mmCIF file with all atom_site columns, C-alpha atoms in Angstrom:
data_model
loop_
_atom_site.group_PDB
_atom_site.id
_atom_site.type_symbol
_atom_site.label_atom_id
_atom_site.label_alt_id
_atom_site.label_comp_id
_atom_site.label_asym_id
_atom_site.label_entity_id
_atom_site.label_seq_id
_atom_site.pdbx_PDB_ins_code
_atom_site.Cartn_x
_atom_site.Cartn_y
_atom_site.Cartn_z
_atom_site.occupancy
_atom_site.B_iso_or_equiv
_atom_site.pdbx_formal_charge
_atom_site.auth_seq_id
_atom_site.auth_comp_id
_atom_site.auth_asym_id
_atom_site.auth_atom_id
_atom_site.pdbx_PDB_model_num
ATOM 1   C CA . UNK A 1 1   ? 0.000   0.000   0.000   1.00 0.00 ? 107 UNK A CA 1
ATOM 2   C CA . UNK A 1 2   ? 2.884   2.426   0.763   1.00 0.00 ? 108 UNK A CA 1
ATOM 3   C CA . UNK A 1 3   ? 3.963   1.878   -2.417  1.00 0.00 ? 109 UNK A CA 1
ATOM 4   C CA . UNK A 1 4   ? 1.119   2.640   -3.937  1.00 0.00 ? 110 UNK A CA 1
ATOM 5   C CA . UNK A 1 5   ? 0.712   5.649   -2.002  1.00 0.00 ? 111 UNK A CA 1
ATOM 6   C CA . UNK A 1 6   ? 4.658   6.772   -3.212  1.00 0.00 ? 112 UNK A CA 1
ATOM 7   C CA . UNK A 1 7   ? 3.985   6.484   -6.698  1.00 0.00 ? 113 UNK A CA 1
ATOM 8   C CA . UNK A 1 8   ? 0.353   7.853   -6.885  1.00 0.00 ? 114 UNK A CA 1
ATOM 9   C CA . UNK A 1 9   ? 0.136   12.156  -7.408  1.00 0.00 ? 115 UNK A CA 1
ATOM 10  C CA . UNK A 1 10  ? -2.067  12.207  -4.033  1.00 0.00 ? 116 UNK A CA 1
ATOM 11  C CA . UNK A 1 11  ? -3.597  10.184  -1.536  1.00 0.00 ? 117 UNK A CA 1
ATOM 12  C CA . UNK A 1 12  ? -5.319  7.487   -2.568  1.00 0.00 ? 118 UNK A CA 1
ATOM 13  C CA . UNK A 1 13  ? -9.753  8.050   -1.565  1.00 0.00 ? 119 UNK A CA 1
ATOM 14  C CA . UNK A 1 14  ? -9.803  3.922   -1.953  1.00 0.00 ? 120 UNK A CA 1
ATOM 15  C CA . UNK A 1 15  ? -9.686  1.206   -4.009  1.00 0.00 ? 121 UNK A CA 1
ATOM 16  C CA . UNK A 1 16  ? -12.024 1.200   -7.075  1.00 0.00 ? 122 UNK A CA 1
ATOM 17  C CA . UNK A 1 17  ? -14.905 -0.862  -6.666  1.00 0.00 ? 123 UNK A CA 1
ATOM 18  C CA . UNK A 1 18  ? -15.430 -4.140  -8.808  1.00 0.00 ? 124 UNK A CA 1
ATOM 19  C CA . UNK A 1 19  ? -18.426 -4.690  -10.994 1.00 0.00 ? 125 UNK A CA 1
ATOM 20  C CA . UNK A 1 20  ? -20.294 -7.442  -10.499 1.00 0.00 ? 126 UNK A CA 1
ATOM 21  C CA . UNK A 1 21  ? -20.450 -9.344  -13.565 1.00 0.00 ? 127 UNK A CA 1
ATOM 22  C CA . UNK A 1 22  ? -16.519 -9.436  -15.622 1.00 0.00 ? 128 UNK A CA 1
ATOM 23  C CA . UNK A 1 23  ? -17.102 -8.720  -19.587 1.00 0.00 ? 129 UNK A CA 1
ATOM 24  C CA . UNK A 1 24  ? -17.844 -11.577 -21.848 1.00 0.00 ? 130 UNK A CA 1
ATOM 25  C CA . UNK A 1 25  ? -15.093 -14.045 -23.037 1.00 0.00 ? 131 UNK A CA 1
ATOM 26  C CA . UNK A 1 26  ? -13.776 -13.062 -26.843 1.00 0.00 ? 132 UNK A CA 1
ATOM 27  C CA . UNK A 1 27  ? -14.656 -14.914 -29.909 1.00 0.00 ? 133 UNK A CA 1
ATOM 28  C CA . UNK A 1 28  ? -12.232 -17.510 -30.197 1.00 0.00 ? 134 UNK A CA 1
ATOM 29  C CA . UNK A 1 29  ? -11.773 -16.880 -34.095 1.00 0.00 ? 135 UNK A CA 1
ATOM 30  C CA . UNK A 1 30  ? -9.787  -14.032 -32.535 1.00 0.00 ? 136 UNK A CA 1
ATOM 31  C CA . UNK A 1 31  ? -7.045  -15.725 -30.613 1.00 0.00 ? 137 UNK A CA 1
ATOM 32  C CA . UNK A 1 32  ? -4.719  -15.709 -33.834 1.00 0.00 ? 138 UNK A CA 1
ATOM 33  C CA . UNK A 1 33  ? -5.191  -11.782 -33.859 1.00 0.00 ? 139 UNK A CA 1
ATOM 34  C CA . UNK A 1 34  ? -4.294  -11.776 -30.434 1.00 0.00 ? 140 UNK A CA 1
ATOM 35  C CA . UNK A 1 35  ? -0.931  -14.035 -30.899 1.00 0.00 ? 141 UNK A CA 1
ATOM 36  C CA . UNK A 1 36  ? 0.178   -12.130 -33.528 1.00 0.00 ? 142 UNK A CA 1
ATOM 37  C CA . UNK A 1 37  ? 0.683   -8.925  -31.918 1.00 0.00 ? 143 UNK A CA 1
ATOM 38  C CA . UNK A 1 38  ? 1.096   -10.512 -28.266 1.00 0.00 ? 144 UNK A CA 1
ATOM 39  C CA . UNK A 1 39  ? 4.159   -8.768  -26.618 1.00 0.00 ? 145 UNK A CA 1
ATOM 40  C CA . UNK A 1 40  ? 6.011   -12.006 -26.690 1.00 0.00 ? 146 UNK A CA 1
ATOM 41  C CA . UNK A 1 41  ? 5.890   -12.904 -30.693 1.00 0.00 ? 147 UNK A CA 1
ATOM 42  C CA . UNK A 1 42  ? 6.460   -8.543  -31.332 1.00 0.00 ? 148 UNK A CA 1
ATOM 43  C CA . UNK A 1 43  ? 9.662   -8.351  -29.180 1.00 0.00 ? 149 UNK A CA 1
ATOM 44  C CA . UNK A 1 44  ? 10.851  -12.105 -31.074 1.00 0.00 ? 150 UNK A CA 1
ATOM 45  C CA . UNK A 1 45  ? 9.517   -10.458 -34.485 1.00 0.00 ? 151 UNK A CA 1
ATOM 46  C CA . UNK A 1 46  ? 12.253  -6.873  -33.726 1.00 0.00 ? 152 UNK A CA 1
ATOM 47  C CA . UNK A 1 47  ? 14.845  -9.728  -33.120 1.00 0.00 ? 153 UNK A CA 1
ATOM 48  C CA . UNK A 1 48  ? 14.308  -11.831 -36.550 1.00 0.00 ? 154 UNK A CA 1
ATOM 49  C CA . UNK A 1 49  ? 14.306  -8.114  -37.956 1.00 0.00 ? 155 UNK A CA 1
ATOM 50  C CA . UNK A 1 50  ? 17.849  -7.597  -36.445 1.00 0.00 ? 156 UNK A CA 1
ATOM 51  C CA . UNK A 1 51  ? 19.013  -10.625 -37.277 1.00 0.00 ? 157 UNK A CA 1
ATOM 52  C CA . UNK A 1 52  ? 18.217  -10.019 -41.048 1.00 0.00 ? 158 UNK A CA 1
ATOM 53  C CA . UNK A 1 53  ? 19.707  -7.359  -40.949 1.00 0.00 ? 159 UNK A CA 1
ATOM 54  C CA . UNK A 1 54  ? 23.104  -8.669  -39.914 1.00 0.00 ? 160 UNK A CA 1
ATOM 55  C CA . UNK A 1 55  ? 23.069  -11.155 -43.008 1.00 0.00 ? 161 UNK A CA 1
ATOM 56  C CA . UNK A 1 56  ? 22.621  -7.964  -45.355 1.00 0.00 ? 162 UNK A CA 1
ATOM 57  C CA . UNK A 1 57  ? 25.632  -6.423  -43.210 1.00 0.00 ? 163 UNK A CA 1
ATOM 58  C CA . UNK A 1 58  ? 27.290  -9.450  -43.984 1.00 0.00 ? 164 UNK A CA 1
ATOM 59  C CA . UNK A 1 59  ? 26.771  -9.672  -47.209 1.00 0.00 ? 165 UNK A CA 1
ATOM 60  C CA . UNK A 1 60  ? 27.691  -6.343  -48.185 1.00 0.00 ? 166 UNK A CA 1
ATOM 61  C CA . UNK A 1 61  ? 30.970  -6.913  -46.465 1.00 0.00 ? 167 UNK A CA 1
ATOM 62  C CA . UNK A 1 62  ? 31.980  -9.868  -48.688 1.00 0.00 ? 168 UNK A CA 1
ATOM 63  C CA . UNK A 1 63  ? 30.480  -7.638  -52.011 1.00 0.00 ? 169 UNK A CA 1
ATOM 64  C CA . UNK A 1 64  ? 32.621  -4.585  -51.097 1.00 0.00 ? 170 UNK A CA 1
ATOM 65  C CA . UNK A 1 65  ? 32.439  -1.863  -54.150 1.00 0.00 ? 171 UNK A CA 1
ATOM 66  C CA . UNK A 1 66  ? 35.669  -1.248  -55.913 1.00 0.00 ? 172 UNK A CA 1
ATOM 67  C CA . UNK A 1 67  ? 37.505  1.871   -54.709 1.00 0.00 ? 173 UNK A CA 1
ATOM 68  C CA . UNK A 1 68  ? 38.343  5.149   -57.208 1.00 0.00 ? 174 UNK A CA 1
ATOM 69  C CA . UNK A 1 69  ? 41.161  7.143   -55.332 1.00 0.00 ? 175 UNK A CA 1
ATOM 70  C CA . UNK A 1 70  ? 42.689  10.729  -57.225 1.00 0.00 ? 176 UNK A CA 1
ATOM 71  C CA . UNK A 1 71  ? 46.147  12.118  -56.330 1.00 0.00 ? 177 UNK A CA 1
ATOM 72  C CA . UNK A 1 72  ? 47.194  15.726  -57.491 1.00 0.00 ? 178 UNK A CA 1
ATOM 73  C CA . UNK A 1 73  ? 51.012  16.530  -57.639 1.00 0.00 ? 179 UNK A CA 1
ATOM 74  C CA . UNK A 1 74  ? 53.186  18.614  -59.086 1.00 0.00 ? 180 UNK A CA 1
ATOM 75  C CA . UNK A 1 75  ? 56.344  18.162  -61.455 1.00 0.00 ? 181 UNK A CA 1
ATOM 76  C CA . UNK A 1 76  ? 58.376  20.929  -61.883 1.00 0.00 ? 182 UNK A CA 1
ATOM 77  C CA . UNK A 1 77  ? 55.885  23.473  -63.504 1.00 0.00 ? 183 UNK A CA 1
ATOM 78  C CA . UNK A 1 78  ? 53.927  20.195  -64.677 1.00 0.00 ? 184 UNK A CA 1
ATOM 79  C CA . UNK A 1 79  ? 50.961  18.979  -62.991 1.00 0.00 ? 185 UNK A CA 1
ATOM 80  C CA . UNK A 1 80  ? 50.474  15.627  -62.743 1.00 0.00 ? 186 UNK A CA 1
ATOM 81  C CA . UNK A 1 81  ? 47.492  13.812  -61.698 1.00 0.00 ? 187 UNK A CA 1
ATOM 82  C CA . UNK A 1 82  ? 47.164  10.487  -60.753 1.00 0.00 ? 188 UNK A CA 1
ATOM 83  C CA . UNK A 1 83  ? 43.884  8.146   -60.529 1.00 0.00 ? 189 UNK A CA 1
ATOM 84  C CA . UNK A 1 84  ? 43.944  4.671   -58.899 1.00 0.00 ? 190 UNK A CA 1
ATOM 85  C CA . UNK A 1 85  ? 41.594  1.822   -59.084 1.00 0.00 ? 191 UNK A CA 1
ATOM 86  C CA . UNK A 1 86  ? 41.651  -1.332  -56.589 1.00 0.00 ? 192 UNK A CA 1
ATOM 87  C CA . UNK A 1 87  ? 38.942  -4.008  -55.913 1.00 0.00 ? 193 UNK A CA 1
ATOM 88  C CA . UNK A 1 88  ? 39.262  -6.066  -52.833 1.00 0.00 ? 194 UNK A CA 1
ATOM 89  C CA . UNK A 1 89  ? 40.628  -9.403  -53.061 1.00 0.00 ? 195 UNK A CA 1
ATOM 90  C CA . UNK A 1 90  ? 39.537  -11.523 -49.886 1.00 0.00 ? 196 UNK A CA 1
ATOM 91  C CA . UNK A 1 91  ? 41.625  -14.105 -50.285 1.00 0.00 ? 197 UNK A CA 1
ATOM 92  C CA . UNK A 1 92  ? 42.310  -14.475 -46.516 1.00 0.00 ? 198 UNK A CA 1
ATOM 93  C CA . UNK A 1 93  ? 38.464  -13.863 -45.571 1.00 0.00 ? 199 UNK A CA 1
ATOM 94  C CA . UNK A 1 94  ? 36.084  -13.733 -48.172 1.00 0.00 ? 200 UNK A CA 1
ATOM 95  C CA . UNK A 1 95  ? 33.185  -13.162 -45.307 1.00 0.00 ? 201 UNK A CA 1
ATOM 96  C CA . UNK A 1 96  ? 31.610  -15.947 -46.111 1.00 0.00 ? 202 UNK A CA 1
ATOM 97  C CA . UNK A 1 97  ? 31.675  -17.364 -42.843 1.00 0.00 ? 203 UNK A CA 1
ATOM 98  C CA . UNK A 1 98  ? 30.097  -14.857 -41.411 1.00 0.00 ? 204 UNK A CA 1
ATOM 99  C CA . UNK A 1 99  ? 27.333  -14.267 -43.970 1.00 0.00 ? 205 UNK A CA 1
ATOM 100 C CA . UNK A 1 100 ? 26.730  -18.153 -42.994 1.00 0.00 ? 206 UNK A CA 1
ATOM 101 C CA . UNK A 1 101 ? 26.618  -17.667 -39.179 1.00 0.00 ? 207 UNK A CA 1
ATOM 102 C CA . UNK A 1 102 ? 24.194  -14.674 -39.552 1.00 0.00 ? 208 UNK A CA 1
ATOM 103 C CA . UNK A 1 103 ? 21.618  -16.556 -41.939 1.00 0.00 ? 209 UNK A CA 1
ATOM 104 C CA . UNK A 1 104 ? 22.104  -19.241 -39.238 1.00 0.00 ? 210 UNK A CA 1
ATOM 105 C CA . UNK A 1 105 ? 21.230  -16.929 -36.217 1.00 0.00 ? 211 UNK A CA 1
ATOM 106 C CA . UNK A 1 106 ? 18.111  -15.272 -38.104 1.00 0.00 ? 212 UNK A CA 1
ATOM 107 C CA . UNK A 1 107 ? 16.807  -18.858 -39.077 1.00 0.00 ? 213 UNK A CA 1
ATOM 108 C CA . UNK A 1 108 ? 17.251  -20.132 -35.264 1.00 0.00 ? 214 UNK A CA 1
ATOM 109 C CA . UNK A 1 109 ? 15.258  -16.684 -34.399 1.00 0.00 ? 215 UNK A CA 1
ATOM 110 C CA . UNK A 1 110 ? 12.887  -17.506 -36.778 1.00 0.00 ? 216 UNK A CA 1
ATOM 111 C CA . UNK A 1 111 ? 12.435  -21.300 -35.425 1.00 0.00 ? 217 UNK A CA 1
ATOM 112 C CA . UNK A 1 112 ? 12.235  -19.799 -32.202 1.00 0.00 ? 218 UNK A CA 1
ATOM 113 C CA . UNK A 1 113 ? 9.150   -17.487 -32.944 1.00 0.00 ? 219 UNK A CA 1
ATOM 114 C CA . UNK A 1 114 ? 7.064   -20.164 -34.473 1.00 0.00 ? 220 UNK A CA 1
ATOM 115 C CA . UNK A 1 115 ? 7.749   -22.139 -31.731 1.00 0.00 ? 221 UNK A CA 1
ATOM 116 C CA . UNK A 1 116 ? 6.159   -19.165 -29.388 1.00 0.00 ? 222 UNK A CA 1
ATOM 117 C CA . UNK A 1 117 ? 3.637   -18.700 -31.465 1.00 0.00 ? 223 UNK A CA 1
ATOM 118 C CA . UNK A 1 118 ? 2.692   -22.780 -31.295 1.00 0.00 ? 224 UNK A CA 1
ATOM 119 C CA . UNK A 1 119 ? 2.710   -22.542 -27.168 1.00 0.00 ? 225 UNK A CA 1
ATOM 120 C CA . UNK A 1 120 ? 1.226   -19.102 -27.071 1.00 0.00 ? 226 UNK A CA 1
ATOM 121 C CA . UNK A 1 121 ? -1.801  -19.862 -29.672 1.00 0.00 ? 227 UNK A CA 1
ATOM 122 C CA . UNK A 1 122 ? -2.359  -23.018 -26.654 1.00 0.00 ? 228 UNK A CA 1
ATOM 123 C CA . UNK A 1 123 ? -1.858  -21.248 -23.746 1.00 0.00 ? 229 UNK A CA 1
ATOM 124 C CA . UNK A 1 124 ? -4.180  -18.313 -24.866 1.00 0.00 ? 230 UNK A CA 1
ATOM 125 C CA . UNK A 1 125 ? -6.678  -21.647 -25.959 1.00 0.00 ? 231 UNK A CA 1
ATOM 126 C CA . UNK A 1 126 ? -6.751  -23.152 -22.396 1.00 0.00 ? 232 UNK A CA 1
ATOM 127 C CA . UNK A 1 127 ? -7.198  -20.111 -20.596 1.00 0.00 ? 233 UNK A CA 1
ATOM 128 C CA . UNK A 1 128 ? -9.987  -18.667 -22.586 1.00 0.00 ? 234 UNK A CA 1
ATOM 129 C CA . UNK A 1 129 ? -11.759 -21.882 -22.183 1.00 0.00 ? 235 UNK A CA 1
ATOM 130 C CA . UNK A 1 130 ? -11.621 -21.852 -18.256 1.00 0.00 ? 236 UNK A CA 1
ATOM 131 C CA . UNK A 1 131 ? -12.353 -18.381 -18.260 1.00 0.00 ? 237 UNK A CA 1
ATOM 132 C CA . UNK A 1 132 ? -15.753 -18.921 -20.210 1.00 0.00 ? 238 UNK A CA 1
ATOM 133 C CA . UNK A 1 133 ? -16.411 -21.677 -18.685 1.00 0.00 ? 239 UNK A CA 1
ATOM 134 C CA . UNK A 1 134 ? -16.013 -20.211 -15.044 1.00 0.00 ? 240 UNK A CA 1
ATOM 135 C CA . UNK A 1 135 ? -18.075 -17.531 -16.014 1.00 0.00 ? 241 UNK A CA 1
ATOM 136 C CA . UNK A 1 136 ? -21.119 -19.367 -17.734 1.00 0.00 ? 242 UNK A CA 1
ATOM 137 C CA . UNK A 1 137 ? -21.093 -21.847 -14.123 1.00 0.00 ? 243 UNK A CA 1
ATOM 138 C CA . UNK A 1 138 ? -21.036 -18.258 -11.994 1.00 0.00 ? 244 UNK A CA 1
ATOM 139 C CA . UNK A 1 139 ? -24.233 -17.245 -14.222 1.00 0.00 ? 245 UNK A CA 1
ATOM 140 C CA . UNK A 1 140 ? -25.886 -20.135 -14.308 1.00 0.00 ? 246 UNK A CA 1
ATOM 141 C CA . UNK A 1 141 ? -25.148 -20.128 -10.314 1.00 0.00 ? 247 UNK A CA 1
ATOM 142 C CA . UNK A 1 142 ? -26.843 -16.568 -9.909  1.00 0.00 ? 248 UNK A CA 1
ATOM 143 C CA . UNK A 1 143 ? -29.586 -17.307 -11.758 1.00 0.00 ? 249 UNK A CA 1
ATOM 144 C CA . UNK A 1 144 ? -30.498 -20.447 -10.091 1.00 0.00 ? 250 UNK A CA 1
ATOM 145 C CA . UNK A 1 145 ? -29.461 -19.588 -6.722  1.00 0.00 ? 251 UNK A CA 1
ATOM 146 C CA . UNK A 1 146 ? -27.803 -16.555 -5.356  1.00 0.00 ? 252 UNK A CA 1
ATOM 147 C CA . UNK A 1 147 ? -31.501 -14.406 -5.615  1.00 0.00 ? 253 UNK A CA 1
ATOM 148 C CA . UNK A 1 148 ? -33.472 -17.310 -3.364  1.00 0.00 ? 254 UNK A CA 1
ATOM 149 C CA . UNK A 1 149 ? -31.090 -17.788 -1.153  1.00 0.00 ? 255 UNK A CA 1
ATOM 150 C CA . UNK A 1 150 ? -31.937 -14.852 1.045   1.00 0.00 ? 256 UNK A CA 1
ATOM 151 C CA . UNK A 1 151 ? -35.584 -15.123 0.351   1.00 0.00 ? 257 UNK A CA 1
ATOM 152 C CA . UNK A 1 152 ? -34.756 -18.561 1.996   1.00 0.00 ? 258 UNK A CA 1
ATOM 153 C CA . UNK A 1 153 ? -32.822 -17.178 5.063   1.00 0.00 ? 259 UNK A CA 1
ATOM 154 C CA . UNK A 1 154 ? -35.735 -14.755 5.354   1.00 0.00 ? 260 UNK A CA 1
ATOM 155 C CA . UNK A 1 155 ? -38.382 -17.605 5.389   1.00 0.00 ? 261 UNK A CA 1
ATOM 156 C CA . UNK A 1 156 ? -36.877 -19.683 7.863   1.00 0.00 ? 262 UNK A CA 1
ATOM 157 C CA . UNK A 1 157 ? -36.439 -16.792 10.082  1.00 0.00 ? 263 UNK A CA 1
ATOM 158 C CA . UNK A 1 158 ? -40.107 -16.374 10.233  1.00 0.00 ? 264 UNK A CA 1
ATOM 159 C CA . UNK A 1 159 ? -41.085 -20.095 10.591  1.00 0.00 ? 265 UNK A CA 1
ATOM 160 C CA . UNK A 1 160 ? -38.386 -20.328 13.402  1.00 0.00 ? 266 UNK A CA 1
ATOM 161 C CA . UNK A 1 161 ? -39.869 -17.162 15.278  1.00 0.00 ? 267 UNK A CA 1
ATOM 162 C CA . UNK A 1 162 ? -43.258 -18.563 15.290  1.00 0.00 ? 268 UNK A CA 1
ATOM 163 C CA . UNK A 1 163 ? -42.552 -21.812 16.341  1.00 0.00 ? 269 UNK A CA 1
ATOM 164 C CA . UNK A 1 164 ? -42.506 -23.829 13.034  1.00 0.00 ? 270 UNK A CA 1
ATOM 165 C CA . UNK A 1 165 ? -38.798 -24.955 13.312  1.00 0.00 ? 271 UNK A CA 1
ATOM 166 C CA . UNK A 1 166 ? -36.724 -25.787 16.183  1.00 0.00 ? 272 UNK A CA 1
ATOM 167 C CA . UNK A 1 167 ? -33.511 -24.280 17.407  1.00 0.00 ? 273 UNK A CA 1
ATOM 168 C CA . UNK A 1 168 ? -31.427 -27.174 15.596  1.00 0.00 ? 274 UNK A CA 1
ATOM 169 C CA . UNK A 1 169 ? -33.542 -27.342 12.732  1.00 0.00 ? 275 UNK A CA 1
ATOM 170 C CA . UNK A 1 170 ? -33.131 -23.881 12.181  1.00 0.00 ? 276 UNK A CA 1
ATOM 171 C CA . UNK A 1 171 ? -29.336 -24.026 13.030  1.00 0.00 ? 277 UNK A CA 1
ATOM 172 C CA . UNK A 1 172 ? -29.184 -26.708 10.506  1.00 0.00 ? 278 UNK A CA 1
ATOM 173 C CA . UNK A 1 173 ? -30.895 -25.141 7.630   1.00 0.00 ? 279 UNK A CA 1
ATOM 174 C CA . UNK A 1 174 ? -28.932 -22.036 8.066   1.00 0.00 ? 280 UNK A CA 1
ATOM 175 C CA . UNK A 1 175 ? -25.996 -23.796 7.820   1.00 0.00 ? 281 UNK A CA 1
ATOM 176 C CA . UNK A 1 176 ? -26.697 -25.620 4.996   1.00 0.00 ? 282 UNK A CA 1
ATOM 177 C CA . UNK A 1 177 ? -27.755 -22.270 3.266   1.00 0.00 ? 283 UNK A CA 1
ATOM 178 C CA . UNK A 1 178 ? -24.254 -20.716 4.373   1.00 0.00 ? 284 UNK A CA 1
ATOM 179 C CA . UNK A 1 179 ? -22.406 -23.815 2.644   1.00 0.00 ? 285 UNK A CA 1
ATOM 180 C CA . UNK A 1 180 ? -24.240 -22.540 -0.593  1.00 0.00 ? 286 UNK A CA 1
ATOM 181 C CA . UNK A 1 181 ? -23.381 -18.919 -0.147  1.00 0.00 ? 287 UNK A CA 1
ATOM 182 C CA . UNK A 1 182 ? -19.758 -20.038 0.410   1.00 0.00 ? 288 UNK A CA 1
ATOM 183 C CA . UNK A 1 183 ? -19.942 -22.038 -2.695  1.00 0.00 ? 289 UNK A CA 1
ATOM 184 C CA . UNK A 1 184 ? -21.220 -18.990 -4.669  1.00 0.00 ? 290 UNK A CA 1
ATOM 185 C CA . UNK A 1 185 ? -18.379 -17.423 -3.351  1.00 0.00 ? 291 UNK A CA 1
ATOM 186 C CA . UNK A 1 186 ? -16.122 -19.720 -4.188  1.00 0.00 ? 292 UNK A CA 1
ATOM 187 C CA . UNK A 1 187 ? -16.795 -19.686 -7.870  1.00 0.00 ? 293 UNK A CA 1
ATOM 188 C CA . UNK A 1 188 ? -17.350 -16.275 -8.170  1.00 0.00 ? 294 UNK A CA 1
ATOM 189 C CA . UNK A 1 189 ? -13.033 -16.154 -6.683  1.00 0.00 ? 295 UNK A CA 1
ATOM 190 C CA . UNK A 1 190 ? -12.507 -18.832 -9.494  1.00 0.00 ? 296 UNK A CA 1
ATOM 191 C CA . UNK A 1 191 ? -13.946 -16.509 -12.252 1.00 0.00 ? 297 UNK A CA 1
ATOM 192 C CA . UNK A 1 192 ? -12.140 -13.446 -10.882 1.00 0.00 ? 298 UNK A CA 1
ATOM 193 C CA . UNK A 1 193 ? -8.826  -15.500 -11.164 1.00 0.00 ? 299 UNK A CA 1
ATOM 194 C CA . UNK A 1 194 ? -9.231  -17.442 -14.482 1.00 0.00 ? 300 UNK A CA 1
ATOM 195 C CA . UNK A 1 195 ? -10.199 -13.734 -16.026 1.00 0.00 ? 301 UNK A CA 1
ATOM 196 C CA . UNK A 1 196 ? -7.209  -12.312 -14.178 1.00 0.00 ? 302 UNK A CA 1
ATOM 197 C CA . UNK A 1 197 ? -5.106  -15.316 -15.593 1.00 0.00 ? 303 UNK A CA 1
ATOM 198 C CA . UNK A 1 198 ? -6.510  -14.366 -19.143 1.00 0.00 ? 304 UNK A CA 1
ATOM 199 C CA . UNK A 1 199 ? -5.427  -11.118 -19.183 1.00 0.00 ? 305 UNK A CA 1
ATOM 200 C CA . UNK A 1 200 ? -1.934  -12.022 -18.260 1.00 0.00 ? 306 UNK A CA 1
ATOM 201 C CA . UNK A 1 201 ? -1.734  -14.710 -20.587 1.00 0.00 ? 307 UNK A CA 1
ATOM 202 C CA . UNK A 1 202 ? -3.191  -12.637 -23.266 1.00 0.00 ? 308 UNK A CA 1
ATOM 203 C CA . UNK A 1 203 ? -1.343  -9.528  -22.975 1.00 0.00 ? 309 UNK A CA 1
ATOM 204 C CA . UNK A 1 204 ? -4.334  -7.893  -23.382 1.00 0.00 ? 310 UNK A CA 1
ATOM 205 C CA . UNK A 1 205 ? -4.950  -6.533  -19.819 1.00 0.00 ? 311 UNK A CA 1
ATOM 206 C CA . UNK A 1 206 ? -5.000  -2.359  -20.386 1.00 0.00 ? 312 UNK A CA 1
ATOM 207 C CA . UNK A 1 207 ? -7.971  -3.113  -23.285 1.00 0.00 ? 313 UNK A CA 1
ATOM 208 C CA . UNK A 1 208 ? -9.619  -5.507  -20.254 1.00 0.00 ? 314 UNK A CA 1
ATOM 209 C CA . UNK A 1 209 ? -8.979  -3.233  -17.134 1.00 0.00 ? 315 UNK A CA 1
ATOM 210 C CA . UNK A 1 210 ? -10.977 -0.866  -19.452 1.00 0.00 ? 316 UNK A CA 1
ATOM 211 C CA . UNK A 1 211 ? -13.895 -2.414  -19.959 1.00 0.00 ? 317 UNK A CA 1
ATOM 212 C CA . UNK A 1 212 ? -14.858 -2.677  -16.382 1.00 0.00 ? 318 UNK A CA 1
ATOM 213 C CA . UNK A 1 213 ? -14.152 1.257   -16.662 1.00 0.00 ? 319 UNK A CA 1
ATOM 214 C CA . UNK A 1 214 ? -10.942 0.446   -14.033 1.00 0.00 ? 320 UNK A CA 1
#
């Protein structure tokens, strides 16, 4: 929290609240989208970009252009002027070692990017699938529960205040409605963290935080 507090412009009023419902699970036509610009594949795409570039480094290095040199001097009351011509013979190093070693670092790069792609593409699969399916059990959960369960608690109130139930039935009953309510909650802590897990997995958490207006 202090933290918080150090790196905020003011004084924090509070926490923001959370809504109660989390926005709807994407379409899953869309998780190819969502690979291709993940953070993960974009920083692996800037190195296969530098690593192409090192071939054509390379390769101009063993294709050097022929060099023109001029020379003016003077010969008694003659001038004299002198061109030269000279193309690089590589016959120690003709470079192309290294053009070799930099086609073989951009293909490993390369490998290495489809590879993340593979294992992001699943990743971003498996938790969009317990993220919907967290949230459709949550909603079905609401629907068929969380609104009677207080009308219950309410009910058996009354029949215990005018004699209708006993203290233990009562006792017993509310306990059994209490083990619901902690279900409830327990699911409803599930969704929270598969959507949380989603949005790391994703990348996508500013466009998420967003739509709950956070």
């Amino acid at each position: 929290m202090q933290s918080v507090r150090e790196l905020s412009s003011g004084t924090p009023r509070g926490w923001p609240g959370l809504p109660e419902d989390l926005p709807p699970p994407i379409e899953s036509t869309r998780l190819d989208e969502l690979a291709k610009r993940h953070p993960r594949i974009a920083a692996l795409r800037s190195k296969l970009a530098a690593a192409q570039a090192e071939i054509d480094v390379a390769k101009s290095n063993r294709n050097a252009d022929p060099v023109i040199g001029a020379s003016v001097s003077r010969d008694g009351e003659n001038d004299i002027v002198g061109l030269s011509f000279s193309i690089p013979l590589y016959v120690r190093n003709d470079y192309s070692d290294e053009v070799d070693s930099a086609a073989s670092n951009a293909l490993a790069v390369e490998a290495r990017m489809h590879a993340e792609y593979e294992r992001l593409q699943a990743q971003l699969k498996t938790a969009l699938e317990n993220y919907q399916s967290s949230r459709n059990a949550l909603q079905d959960w609401n629907q068929a529960v969380s609104g009677r369960l207080d009308e219950g608690l309410d009910l058996l109130e009354r029949l215990w205040q005018v004699g209708e139930l006993n203290a233990t039935e009562y006792l017993l009953q509310i306990q059994q409605r209490l083990d619901t309510r902690a279900s409830g909650l327990r699911l409803q802590a599930q969704t929270w963290s598969s959507w949380t897990n989603w949005l790391v997995v994703s990348g996508d958490w500013q466009a998420g935080l967003s739509e709950l207006g956070l």
